[in-house]
């Protein structure tokens, strides 16, 4: 299996509690460890959030990371990712064009990545699965302000 993972929300190499690092990072890191142990080929596309991180990184024999720049190489308010959707899709397509990696399944994590996966699935005919890590609907249902209602749609 060739698994394309998309995580624009979190780069798993950034430690939890550092900068943008949080629980999503740990989740993805655990998945990559598991996939590596069972010899599933993985190409993870994530957002480059620091100029100190390389654009490409081979993290195991079967797992590679490509970091795309969607709005500079610095942490951004993740609510801004919605506005950068077309850039994210185009950058992801460009990575796929420049590699020999041919995904048989896409796994997206968090809502912005899910939108990119959906578009790629439609354009390339590759099935996808999505992991929802979002508090938008919970916030809305409890009366809290949720400025991006698209998050829970």
mmCIF file of C-alpha atoms in Angstrom:
data_model
loop_
_atom_site.group_PDB
_atom_site.id
_atom_site.type_symbol
_atom_site.label_atom_id
_atom_site.label_comp_id
_atom_site.label_asym_id
_atom_site.label_seq_id
_atom_site.Cartn_x
_atom_site.Cartn_y
_atom_site.Cartn_z
ATOM 1 C CA UNK A 1 0.000 0.000 0.000
ATOM 2 C CA UNK A 2 1.140 3.533 -0.763
ATOM 3 C CA UNK A 3 -0.469 5.875 1.727
ATOM 4 C CA UNK A 4 -0.514 9.607 1.200
ATOM 5 C CA UNK A 5 -1.041 11.352 4.526
ATOM 6 C CA UNK A 6 -2.002 15.009 4.560
ATOM 7 C CA UNK A 7 -1.609 17.006 7.738
ATOM 8 C CA UNK A 8 -1.491 20.738 7.155
ATOM 9 C CA UNK A 9 -2.392 21.305 10.781
ATOM 10 C CA UNK A 10 0.608 19.624 12.343
ATOM 11 C CA UNK A 11 4.120 18.461 11.512
ATOM 12 C CA UNK A 12 4.783 15.285 13.526
ATOM 13 C CA UNK A 13 8.463 16.083 13.914
ATOM 14 C CA UNK A 14 7.713 19.156 16.033
ATOM 15 C CA UNK A 15 7.601 18.151 19.718
ATOM 16 C CA UNK A 16 4.301 18.611 21.538
ATOM 17 C CA UNK A 17 4.314 21.819 23.549
ATOM 18 C CA UNK A 18 6.854 23.558 21.300
ATOM 19 C CA UNK A 19 5.459 26.289 19.040
ATOM 20 C CA UNK A 20 2.488 24.783 17.226
ATOM 21 C CA UNK A 21 3.185 21.322 18.659
ATOM 22 C CA UNK A 22 0.254 19.584 20.302
ATOM 23 C CA UNK A 23 -1.782 16.393 20.460
ATOM 24 C CA UNK A 24 -2.261 16.086 16.709
ATOM 25 C CA UNK A 25 1.503 15.854 16.316
ATOM 26 C CA UNK A 26 1.701 12.935 18.730
ATOM 27 C CA UNK A 27 -1.151 11.124 16.956
ATOM 28 C CA UNK A 28 0.548 11.421 13.567
ATOM 29 C CA UNK A 29 3.932 10.412 14.987
ATOM 30 C CA UNK A 30 2.385 7.234 16.427
ATOM 31 C CA UNK A 31 0.753 6.428 13.076
ATOM 32 C CA UNK A 32 4.035 6.876 11.227
ATOM 33 C CA UNK A 33 5.792 4.593 13.696
ATOM 34 C CA UNK A 34 3.109 1.945 13.232
ATOM 35 C CA UNK A 35 3.138 2.211 9.429
ATOM 36 C CA UNK A 36 6.899 1.918 9.423
ATOM 37 C CA UNK A 37 6.734 -1.239 11.568
ATOM 38 C CA UNK A 38 4.278 -2.923 9.181
ATOM 39 C CA UNK A 39 6.099 -1.759 6.016
ATOM 40 C CA UNK A 40 3.412 0.529 4.635
ATOM 41 C CA UNK A 41 4.896 3.139 2.308
ATOM 42 C CA UNK A 42 3.916 6.603 3.495
ATOM 43 C CA UNK A 43 4.362 10.029 2.016
ATOM 44 C CA UNK A 44 3.293 12.667 4.525
ATOM 45 C CA UNK A 45 2.637 16.155 3.242
ATOM 46 C CA UNK A 46 2.606 18.741 5.970
ATOM 47 C CA UNK A 47 2.956 22.486 6.259
ATOM 48 C CA UNK A 48 6.439 23.893 6.702
ATOM 49 C CA UNK A 49 6.195 25.897 9.916
ATOM 50 C CA UNK A 50 9.849 26.716 10.480
ATOM 51 C CA UNK A 51 12.740 27.688 8.200
ATOM 52 C CA UNK A 52 14.871 25.295 10.264
ATOM 53 C CA UNK A 53 12.983 22.250 8.971
ATOM 54 C CA UNK A 54 14.012 20.652 5.673
ATOM 55 C CA UNK A 55 11.593 20.566 2.748
ATOM 56 C CA UNK A 56 12.086 16.800 2.422
ATOM 57 C CA UNK A 57 12.937 14.265 5.100
ATOM 58 C CA UNK A 58 13.227 10.478 5.019
ATOM 59 C CA UNK A 59 12.215 9.446 8.540
ATOM 60 C CA UNK A 60 12.323 5.672 8.049
ATOM 61 C CA UNK A 61 12.837 3.188 5.258
ATOM 62 C CA UNK A 62 9.156 3.463 4.292
ATOM 63 C CA UNK A 63 8.174 6.974 5.472
ATOM 64 C CA UNK A 64 8.963 10.320 3.862
ATOM 65 C CA UNK A 65 7.848 13.843 4.755
ATOM 66 C CA UNK A 66 7.418 16.720 2.333
ATOM 67 C CA UNK A 67 6.838 20.128 3.855
ATOM 68 C CA UNK A 68 5.009 22.606 1.667
ATOM 69 C CA UNK A 69 5.047 26.357 2.125
ATOM 70 C CA UNK A 70 1.499 27.684 2.030
ATOM 71 C CA UNK A 71 1.999 31.076 3.686
ATOM 72 C CA UNK A 72 5.601 31.503 4.742
ATOM 73 C CA UNK A 73 7.713 29.220 6.884
ATOM 74 C CA UNK A 74 6.488 30.446 10.233
ATOM 75 C CA UNK A 75 3.604 29.417 12.463
ATOM 76 C CA UNK A 76 0.289 30.895 11.358
ATOM 77 C CA UNK A 77 -3.176 31.053 12.808
ATOM 78 C CA UNK A 78 -4.623 27.767 11.572
ATOM 79 C CA UNK A 79 -7.892 29.557 10.777
ATOM 80 C CA UNK A 80 -5.948 31.117 7.897
ATOM 81 C CA UNK A 81 -5.536 27.705 6.241
ATOM 82 C CA UNK A 82 -9.115 27.886 4.955
ATOM 83 C CA UNK A 83 -8.186 30.932 2.856
ATOM 84 C CA UNK A 84 -5.095 29.128 1.553
ATOM 85 C CA UNK A 85 -6.944 26.022 0.354
ATOM 86 C CA UNK A 86 -6.153 26.384 -3.362
ATOM 87 C CA UNK A 87 -2.476 26.961 -2.606
ATOM 88 C CA UNK A 88 -2.448 23.834 -0.420
ATOM 89 C CA UNK A 89 -4.073 21.724 -3.153
ATOM 90 C CA UNK A 90 -1.710 22.991 -5.849
ATOM 91 C CA UNK A 91 1.394 22.502 -3.701
ATOM 92 C CA UNK A 92 0.291 18.964 -2.817
ATOM 93 C CA UNK A 93 -0.289 18.144 -6.499
ATOM 94 C CA UNK A 94 3.160 19.541 -7.313
ATOM 95 C CA UNK A 95 4.786 17.242 -4.742
ATOM 96 C CA UNK A 96 3.006 14.255 -6.285
ATOM 97 C CA UNK A 97 4.145 15.309 -9.765
ATOM 98 C CA UNK A 98 7.783 15.491 -8.686
ATOM 99 C CA UNK A 99 7.934 12.126 -6.901
ATOM 100 C CA UNK A 100 7.577 8.548 -8.099
ATOM 101 C CA UNK A 101 5.142 7.925 -5.227
ATOM 102 C CA UNK A 102 1.732 6.790 -6.501
ATOM 103 C CA UNK A 103 -0.787 6.802 -3.634
ATOM 104 C CA UNK A 104 -3.413 4.079 -3.396
ATOM 105 C CA UNK A 105 -5.135 5.725 -0.400
ATOM 106 C CA UNK A 106 -5.191 9.198 1.142
ATOM 107 C CA UNK A 107 -5.489 9.727 4.894
ATOM 108 C CA UNK A 108 -6.158 13.296 5.988
ATOM 109 C CA UNK A 109 -6.038 14.667 9.504
ATOM 110 C CA UNK A 110 -7.950 17.777 10.615
ATOM 111 C CA UNK A 111 -10.459 19.689 8.545
ATOM 112 C CA UNK A 112 -8.229 21.712 6.201
ATOM 113 C CA UNK A 113 -6.348 18.591 5.221
ATOM 114 C CA UNK A 114 -9.673 16.826 4.664
ATOM 115 C CA UNK A 115 -10.680 19.437 2.127
ATOM 116 C CA UNK A 116 -7.399 18.934 0.258
ATOM 117 C CA UNK A 117 -7.858 15.129 0.374
ATOM 118 C CA UNK A 118 -11.406 15.421 -0.943
ATOM 119 C CA UNK A 119 -10.264 17.557 -3.867
ATOM 120 C CA UNK A 120 -7.366 15.204 -4.668
ATOM 121 C CA UNK A 121 -9.674 12.206 -4.416
ATOM 122 C CA UNK A 122 -12.051 13.763 -6.941
ATOM 123 C CA UNK A 123 -9.268 14.894 -9.307
ATOM 124 C CA UNK A 124 -7.173 11.723 -9.147
ATOM 125 C CA UNK A 125 -9.729 9.025 -8.305
ATOM 126 C CA UNK A 126 -7.878 7.986 -5.141
ATOM 127 C CA UNK A 127 -10.070 6.966 -2.179
ATOM 128 C CA UNK A 128 -9.535 8.778 1.107
ATOM 129 C CA UNK A 129 -10.245 8.417 4.791
ATOM 130 C CA UNK A 130 -10.351 11.318 7.189
ATOM 131 C CA UNK A 131 -9.591 11.684 10.885
ATOM 132 C CA UNK A 132 -11.622 14.463 12.449
ATOM 133 C CA UNK A 133 -9.740 16.418 15.081
ATOM 134 C CA UNK A 134 -11.827 19.529 15.526
ATOM 135 C CA UNK A 135 -13.728 21.257 18.274
ATOM 136 C CA UNK A 136 -15.744 23.508 15.963
ATOM 137 C CA UNK A 137 -19.043 21.633 16.227
ATOM 138 C CA UNK A 138 -18.724 21.222 19.996
ATOM 139 C CA UNK A 139 -18.015 24.931 20.370
ATOM 140 C CA UNK A 140 -21.003 25.820 18.205
ATOM 141 C CA UNK A 141 -23.373 23.494 20.088
ATOM 142 C CA UNK A 142 -22.332 24.932 23.450
ATOM 143 C CA UNK A 143 -22.897 28.508 22.284
ATOM 144 C CA UNK A 144 -19.254 29.455 21.951
ATOM 145 C CA UNK A 145 -18.119 31.647 19.097
ATOM 146 C CA UNK A 146 -17.073 29.656 16.043
ATOM 147 C CA UNK A 147 -16.080 32.122 13.322
ATOM 148 C CA UNK A 148 -15.437 29.419 10.701
ATOM 149 C CA UNK A 149 -18.674 27.464 10.440
ATOM 150 C CA UNK A 150 -17.130 25.629 7.455
ATOM 151 C CA UNK A 151 -15.074 23.701 10.020
ATOM 152 C CA UNK A 152 -17.988 21.570 11.103
ATOM 153 C CA UNK A 153 -19.790 21.453 7.765
#
